XYZ file of C-alpha atoms in Angstrom:
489
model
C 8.239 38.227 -11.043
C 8.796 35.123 -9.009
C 12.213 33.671 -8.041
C 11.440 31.122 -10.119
C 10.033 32.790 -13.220
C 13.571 34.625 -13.165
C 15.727 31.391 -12.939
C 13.615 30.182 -15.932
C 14.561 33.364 -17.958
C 17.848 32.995 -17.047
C 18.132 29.124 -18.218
C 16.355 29.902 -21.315
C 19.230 32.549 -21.923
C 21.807 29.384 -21.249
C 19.900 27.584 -23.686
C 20.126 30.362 -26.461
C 23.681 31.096 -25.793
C 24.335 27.267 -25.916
C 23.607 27.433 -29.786
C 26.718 29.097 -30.299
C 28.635 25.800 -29.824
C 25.858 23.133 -30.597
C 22.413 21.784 -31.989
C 20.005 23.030 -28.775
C 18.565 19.293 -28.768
C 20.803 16.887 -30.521
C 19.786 13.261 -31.169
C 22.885 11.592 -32.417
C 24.872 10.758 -28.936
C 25.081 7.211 -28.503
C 25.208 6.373 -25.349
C 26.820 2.608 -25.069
C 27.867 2.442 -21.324
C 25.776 2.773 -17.423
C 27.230 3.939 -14.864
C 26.351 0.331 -12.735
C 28.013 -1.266 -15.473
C 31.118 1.006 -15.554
C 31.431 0.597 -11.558
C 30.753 -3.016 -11.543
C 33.989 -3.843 -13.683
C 35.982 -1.440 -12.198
C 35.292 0.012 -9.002
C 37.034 -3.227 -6.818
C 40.579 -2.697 -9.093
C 42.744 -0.408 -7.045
C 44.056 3.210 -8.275
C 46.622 1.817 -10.190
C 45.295 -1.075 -12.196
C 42.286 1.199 -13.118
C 44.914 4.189 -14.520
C 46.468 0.573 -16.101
C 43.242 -0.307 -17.878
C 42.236 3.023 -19.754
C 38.913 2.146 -20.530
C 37.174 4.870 -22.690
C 33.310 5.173 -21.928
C 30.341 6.754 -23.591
C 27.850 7.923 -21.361
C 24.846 9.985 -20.620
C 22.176 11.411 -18.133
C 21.593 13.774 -15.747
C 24.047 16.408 -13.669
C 22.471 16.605 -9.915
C 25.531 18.006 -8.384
C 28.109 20.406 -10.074
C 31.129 22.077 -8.006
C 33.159 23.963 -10.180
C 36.601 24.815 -9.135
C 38.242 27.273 -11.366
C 39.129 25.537 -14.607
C 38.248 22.358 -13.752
C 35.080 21.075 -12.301
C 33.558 17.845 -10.494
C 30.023 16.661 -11.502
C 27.815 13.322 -10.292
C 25.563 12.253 -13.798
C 22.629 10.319 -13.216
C 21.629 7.503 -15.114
C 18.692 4.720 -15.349
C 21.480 2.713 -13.364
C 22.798 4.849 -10.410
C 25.361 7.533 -10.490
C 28.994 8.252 -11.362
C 31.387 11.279 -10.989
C 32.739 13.195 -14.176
C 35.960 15.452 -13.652
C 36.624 18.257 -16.662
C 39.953 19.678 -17.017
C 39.550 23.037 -19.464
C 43.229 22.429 -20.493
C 42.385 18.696 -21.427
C 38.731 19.521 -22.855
C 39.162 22.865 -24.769
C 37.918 26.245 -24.240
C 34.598 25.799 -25.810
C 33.784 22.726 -23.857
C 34.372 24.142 -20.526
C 32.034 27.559 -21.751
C 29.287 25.365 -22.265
C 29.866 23.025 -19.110
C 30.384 26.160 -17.174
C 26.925 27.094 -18.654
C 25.135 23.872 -17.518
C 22.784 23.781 -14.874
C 21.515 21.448 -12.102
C 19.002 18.796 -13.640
C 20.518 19.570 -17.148
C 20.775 15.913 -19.254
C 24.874 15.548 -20.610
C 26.236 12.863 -22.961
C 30.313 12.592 -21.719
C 33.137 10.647 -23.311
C 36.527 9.889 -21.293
C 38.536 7.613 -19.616
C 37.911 5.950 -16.087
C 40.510 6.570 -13.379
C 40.021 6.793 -9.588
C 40.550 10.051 -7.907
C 42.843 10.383 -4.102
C 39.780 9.197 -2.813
C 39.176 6.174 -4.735
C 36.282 7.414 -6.117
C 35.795 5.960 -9.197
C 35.498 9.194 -12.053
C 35.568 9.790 -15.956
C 38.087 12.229 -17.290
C 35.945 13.959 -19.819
C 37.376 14.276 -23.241
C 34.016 15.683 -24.782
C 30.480 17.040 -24.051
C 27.460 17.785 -25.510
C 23.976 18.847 -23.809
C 21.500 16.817 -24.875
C 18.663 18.729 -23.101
C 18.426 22.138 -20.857
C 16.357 21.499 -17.425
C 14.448 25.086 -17.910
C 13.034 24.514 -14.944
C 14.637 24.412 -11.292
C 14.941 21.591 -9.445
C 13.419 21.191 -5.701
C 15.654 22.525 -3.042
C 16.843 19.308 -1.244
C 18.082 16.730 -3.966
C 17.011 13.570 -1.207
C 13.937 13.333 -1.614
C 10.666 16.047 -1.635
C 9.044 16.053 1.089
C 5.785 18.274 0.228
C 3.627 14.517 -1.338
C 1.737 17.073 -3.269
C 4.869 17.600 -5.142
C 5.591 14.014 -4.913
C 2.362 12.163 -6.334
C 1.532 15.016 -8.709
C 4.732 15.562 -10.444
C 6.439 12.277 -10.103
C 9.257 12.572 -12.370
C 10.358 14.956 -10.040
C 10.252 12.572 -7.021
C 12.056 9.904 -9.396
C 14.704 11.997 -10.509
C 15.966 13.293 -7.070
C 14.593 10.757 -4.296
C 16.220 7.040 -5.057
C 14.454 5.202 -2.619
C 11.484 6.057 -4.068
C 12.558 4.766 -7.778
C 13.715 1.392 -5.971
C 10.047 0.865 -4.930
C 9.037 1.377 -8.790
C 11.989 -1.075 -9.913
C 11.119 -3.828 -6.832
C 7.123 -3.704 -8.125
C 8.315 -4.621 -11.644
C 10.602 -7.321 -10.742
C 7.354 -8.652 -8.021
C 4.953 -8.396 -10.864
C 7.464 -10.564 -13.375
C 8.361 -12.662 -10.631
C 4.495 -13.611 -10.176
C 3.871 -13.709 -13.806
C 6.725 -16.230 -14.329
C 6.005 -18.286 -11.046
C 2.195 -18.814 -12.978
C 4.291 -19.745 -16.273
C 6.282 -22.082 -14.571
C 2.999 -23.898 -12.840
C 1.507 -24.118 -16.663
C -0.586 -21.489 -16.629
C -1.759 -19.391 -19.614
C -1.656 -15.530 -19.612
C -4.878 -14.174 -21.356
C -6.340 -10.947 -21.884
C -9.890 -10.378 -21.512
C -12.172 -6.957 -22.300
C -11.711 -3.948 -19.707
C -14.903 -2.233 -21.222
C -18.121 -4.432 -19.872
C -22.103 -4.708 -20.984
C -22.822 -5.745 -17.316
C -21.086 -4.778 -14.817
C -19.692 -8.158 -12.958
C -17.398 -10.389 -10.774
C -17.320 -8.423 -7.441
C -19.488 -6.265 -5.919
C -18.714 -2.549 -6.365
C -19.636 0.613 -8.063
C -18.530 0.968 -11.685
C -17.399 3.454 -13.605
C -19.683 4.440 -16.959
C -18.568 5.328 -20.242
C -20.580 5.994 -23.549
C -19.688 4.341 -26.837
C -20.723 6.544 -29.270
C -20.613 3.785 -32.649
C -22.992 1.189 -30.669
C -24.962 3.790 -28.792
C -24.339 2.083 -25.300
C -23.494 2.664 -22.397
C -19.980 0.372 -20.974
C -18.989 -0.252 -17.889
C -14.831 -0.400 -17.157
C -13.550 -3.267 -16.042
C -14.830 -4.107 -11.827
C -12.771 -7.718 -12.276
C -12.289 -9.591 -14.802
C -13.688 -12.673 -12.981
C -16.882 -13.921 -15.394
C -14.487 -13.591 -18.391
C -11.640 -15.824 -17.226
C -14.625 -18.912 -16.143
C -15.518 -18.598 -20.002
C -11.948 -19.348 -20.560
C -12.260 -22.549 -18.481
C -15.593 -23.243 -20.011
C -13.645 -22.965 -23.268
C -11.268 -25.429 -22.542
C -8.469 -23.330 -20.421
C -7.648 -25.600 -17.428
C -5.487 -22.530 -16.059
C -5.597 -19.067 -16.626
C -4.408 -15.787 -15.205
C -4.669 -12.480 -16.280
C -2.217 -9.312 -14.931
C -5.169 -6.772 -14.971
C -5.818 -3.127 -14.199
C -9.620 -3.202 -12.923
C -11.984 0.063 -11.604
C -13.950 0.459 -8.707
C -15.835 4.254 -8.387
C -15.417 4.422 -4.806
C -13.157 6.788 -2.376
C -9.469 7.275 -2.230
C -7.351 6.561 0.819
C -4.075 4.924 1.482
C -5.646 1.815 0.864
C -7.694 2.484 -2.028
C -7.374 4.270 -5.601
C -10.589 4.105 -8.392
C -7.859 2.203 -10.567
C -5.603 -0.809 -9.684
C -4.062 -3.695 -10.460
C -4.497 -7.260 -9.448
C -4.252 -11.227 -10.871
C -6.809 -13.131 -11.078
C -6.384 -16.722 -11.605
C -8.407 -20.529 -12.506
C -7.390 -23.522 -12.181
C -9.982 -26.634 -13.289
C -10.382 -29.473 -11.316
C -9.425 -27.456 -8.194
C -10.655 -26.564 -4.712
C -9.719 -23.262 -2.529
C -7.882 -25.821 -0.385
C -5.642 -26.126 -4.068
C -5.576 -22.350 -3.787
C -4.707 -21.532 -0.003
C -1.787 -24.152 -0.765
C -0.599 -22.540 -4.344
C -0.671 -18.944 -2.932
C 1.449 -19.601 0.275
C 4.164 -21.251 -2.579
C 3.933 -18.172 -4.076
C 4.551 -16.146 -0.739
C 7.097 -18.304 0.030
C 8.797 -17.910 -3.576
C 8.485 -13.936 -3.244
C 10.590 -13.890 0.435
C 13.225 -16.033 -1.361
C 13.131 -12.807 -4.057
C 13.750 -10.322 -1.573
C 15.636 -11.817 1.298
C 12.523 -11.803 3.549
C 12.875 -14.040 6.396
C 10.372 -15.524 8.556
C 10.220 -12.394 10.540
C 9.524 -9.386 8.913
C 8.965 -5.703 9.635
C 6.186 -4.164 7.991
C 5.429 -0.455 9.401
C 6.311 -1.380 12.981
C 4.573 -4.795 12.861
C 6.570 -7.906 12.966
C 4.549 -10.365 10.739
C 5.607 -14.107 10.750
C 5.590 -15.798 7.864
C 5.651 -19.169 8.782
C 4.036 -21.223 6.290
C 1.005 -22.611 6.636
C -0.348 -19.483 7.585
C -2.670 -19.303 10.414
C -6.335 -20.701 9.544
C -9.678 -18.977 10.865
C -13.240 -19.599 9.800
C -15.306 -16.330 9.200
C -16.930 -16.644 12.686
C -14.453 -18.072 14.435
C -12.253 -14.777 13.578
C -15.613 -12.065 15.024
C -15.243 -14.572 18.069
C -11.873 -14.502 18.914
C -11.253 -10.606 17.877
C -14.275 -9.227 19.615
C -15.466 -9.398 23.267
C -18.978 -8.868 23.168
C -19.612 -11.627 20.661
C -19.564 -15.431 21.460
C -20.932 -18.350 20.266
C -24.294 -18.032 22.173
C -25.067 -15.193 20.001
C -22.938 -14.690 17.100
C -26.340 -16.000 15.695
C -28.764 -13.367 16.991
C -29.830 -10.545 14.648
C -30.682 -8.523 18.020
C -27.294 -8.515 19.663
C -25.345 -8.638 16.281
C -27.991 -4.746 15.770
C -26.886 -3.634 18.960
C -23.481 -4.101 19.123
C -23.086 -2.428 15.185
C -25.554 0.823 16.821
C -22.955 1.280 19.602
C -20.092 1.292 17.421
C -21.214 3.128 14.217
C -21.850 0.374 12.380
C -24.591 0.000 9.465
C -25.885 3.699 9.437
C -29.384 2.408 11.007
C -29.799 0.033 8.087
C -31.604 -3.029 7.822
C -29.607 -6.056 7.275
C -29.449 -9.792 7.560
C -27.391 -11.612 10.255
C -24.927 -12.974 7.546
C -24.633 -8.854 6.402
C -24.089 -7.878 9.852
C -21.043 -10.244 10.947
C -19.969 -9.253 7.350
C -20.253 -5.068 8.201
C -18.696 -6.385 12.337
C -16.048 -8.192 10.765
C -14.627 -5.074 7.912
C -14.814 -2.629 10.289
C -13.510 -4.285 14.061
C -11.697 -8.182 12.701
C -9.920 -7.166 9.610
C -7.242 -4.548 11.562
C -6.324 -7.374 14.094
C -5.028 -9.818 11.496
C -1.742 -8.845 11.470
C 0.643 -12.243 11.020
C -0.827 -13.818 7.377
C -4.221 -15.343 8.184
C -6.641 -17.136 5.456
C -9.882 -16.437 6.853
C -12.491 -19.141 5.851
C -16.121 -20.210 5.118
C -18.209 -16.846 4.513
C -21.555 -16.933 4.461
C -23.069 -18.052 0.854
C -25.523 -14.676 1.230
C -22.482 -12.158 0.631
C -20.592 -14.505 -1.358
C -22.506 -14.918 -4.965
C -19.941 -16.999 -7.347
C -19.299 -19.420 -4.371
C -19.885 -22.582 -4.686
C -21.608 -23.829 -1.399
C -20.524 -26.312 1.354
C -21.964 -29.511 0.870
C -22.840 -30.291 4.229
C -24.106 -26.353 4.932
C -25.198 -24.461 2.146
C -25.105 -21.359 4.219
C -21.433 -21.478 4.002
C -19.079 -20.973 1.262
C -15.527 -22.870 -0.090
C -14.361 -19.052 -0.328
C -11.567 -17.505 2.094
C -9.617 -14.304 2.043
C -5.802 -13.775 3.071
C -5.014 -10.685 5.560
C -1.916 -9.884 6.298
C -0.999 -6.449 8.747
C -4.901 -5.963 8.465
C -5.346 -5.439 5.149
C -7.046 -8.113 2.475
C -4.463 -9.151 0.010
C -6.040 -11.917 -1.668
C -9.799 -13.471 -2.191
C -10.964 -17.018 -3.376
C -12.718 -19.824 -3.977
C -14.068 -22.543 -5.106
C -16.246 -21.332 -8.083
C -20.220 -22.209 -7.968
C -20.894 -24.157 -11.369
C -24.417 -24.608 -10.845
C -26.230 -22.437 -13.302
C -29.418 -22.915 -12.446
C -27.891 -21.648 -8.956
C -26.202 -18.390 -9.973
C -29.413 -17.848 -11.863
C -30.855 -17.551 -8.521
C -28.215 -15.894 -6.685
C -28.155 -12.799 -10.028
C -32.056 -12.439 -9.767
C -31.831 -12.316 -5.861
C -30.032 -9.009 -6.295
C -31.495 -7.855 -9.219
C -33.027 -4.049 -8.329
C -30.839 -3.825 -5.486
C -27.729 -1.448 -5.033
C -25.870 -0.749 -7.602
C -22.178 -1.986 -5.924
C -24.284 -5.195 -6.575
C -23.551 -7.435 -9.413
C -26.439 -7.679 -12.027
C -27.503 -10.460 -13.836
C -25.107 -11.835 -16.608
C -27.610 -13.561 -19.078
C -24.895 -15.257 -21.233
C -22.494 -16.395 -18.672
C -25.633 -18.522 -17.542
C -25.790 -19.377 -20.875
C -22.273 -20.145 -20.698
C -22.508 -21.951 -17.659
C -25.221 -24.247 -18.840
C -22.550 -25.508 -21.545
C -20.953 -27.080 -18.326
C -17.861 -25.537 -16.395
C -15.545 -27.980 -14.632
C -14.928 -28.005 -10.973
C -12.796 -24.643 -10.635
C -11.231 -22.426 -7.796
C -10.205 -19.389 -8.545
C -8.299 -16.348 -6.487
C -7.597 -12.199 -7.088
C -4.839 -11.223 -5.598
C -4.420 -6.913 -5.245
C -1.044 -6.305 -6.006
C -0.768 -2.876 -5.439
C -1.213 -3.840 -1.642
C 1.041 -6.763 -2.298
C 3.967 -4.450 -2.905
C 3.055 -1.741 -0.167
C 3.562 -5.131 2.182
C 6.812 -5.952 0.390
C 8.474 -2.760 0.151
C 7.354 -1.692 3.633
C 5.231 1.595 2.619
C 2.183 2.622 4.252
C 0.267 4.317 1.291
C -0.708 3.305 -1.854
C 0.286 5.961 -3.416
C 3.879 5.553 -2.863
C 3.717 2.362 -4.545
C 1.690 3.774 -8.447
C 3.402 5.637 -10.188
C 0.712 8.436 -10.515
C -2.150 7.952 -8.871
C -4.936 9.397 -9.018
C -5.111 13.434 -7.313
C -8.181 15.323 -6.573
C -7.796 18.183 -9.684
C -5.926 21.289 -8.633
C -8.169 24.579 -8.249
């Protein structure tokens, strides 16, 4: 029998014994104070005017540290809030209190009543009056109650990294307040929220491999969700002049620190818009999310200082492979031969075939991207790897799209949508029978599109990457809450 196995018997015995004084699970505590609250009021009075103000408080939560002296005893409870010591007295709280506080164990969940006072210290304590267990932690708790440092532990079993590492809960609460931030900044600029369909006919709206399910009533196959793109431009076909959408989309493709098969993003329209509209709206948005977090112009993001002066640095799509990358210039940043050999010296393209536009696009993932460290919107893509595009009118071989980078990742993508149907016709059926990270043709958002779709930009931005950048973390995976694990064997 394991260590552990025996510290479960023995808890389980606790639990059993604890019916002597009590319901094992009771659901009738009310809990009416927090421990932030209780310590915002009182924690700035001084010994004597708390002792003064004998406030009585009902709370509850969590005992991560007990140190029993005798007949009295010193615990911290843990709440949604923070943390707060509780001092029991057996001569103030009875005999059959202090048995079944005595019988408490580390990770255990307590409802206390008492009064506040401030111990020698000035540590701000309740005086228990009365105690009830509301729940027995059968199992142990890790070793080291600041944090676990095995990330199987950690992304696998995250109520366990919650409950004893704080840092890592503050990331968790500072990604709710970004995402509410963003979705009121949107609000605020009169934009609607919608909700469109995660399950798909056609796979569409980026290019990526999907994920297949089976619905058994229709007797088709669905795709989940690759971005929600081609159903928010049927909102602005409808009449929407600006939408967003908060999504969770699906990509069947590896895991890293930069990637999980589920995440979340916001896409957004506006009508009667360029990407210039949108290059301008997201830096606001930047600039409204430093305010947020007391980010200055110079910030630290895993030992990169990133400036965020706004604008943000501007660089067309070649202009970036020319400036990042020696052995390409503008003599022959247009030559399929030189663009080959430079990708078969660095193990690029596998040997493939490819266009020049597909080549600068493989050159400029794998050797620009990195360098981009201070926030850069990288412009005018080629039209070829850019299929919901709308052109440049004075070089149809270039796009109104750009992407943001920031510390070398992507963080946002956009622009200015192609309305043309008869021209996304054309761009669908060029890839039709091609690989399937390719979109496929969309029959009735042509149909849609013939029905006439204002002028539109619109933008994705990942936000899962967003907060890794604004809560300085270097994997994904410390920023969702459970992500996704290769099973167990």
């Amino acid at each position: 029998m394991t260590d552990e196995n025996k510290l479960i018997i023995e808890r389980k015995k606790k639990l059993n014994d604890s019916r002597e004084y009590q319901s094992p699970y009771p659901n009738n505590f009310n809990k009416v104070d927090s421990a932030k609250e209780i310590i915002e009021v009182l924690d700035s009075k001084s010994k004597e005017e708390a002792e003064l103000i004998k406030k009585e408080v009902s709370i509850a939560g969590r005992l991560l540290t007990i140190r029993l002296m005798g007949n009295s005893a010193f615990a911290n409870l843990h709440d949604d809030s923070g943390k707060i010591q509780i001092y029991l007295q057996k001569k103030h709280v009875g005999d059959t209190t202090y048995k079944l506080f005595k019988a408490v164990d580390l990770g255990d969940i307590v409802g206390v009543k008492g009064e506040i006072f401030k111990t020698k210290t000035g540590e701000l304590t309740i005086n228990v009056n009365s105690m009830v267990l509301l729940s027995k932690s059968l199992r142990p708790l890790p070793e080291k109650f600041h944090g676990i440092s095995d990330v199987e532990i950690k992304y696998r079993q995250r109520y366990l990294d919650l409950m004893t590492n704080p840092a890592s809960k503050e990331v968790f609460l500072k990604r709710s307040m970004i995402i509410n931030h963003i979705r009121n900044f949107f609000i605020n600029h009169n934009y609607t929220e919608v909700e469109t369909p995660m399950m798909h006919q056609i796979p569409g709206g980026a290019n990526a491999k999907p994920f297949v399910t089976h619905h058994n009533s229709l007797d088709i196959d669905l795709y989940l969700r690759i971005a929600p793109e081609l159903f928010l431009k049927r909102c602005i076909i409808g009449g929407f002049e600006n939408v967003f959408e908060i999504n969770r989309s699906f990509r069947n493709e590896g895991l890293s620190i930069k990637h999980n098969p589920e995440f979340t993003m916001i896409e957004f329209y506006s009508a009667y818009k360029n990407y210039e509209y949108l290059i301008n709206f997201i830096e606001q948005l930047f600039k409204s999310l430093c305010k947020l977090l007391s980010i200055g112009e110079t910030y630290s993001y895993q030992d990169n200082n990133i400036q965020f002066n706004i604008p943000f640095n501007r660089l067309t799509f070649h202009q970036s492979i020319i400036e990042n990358i020696d052995e390409i210039n503008i003599d022959n940043i247009g030559d399929v031969v030189s663009l080959d050999k430079y990708c078969k010296k660095n193990n690029i393209n596998e040997g493939k075939s490819n266009s020049i536009e597909e080549l600068l696009l493989k050159i400029f993932e794998k050797d620009v991207e990195k360098k981009l460290i201070n926030p850069t919107f990288v412009t005018h893509y080629p039209t070829s790897v850019s299929p919901l595009a709308r052109s440049l009118d004075d070089n149809p071989d270039l796009c109104e799209r750009f992407e943001l980078f920031i510390s070398g990742r992507e963080i946002a993508n956009g622009f200015s949508e192609l309305n043309d149907p008869e021209e996304q016709a054309k761009r669908f059926k060029n890839q039709v029978g091609e690989e399937d990270e390719l979109m496929k043709y969309d029959e009735d958002f042509i149909r849609a599109l013939e029905y006439g779709m204002p002028p539109t930009a619109g933008a994705g931005i990942g936000i899962d990457r967003l907060v890794m950048l604004l809560t300085d973390t270097s994997s994904i995976r410390d920023v969702l809450l459970f992500p996704q694990m290769r099973p167990k064997k």
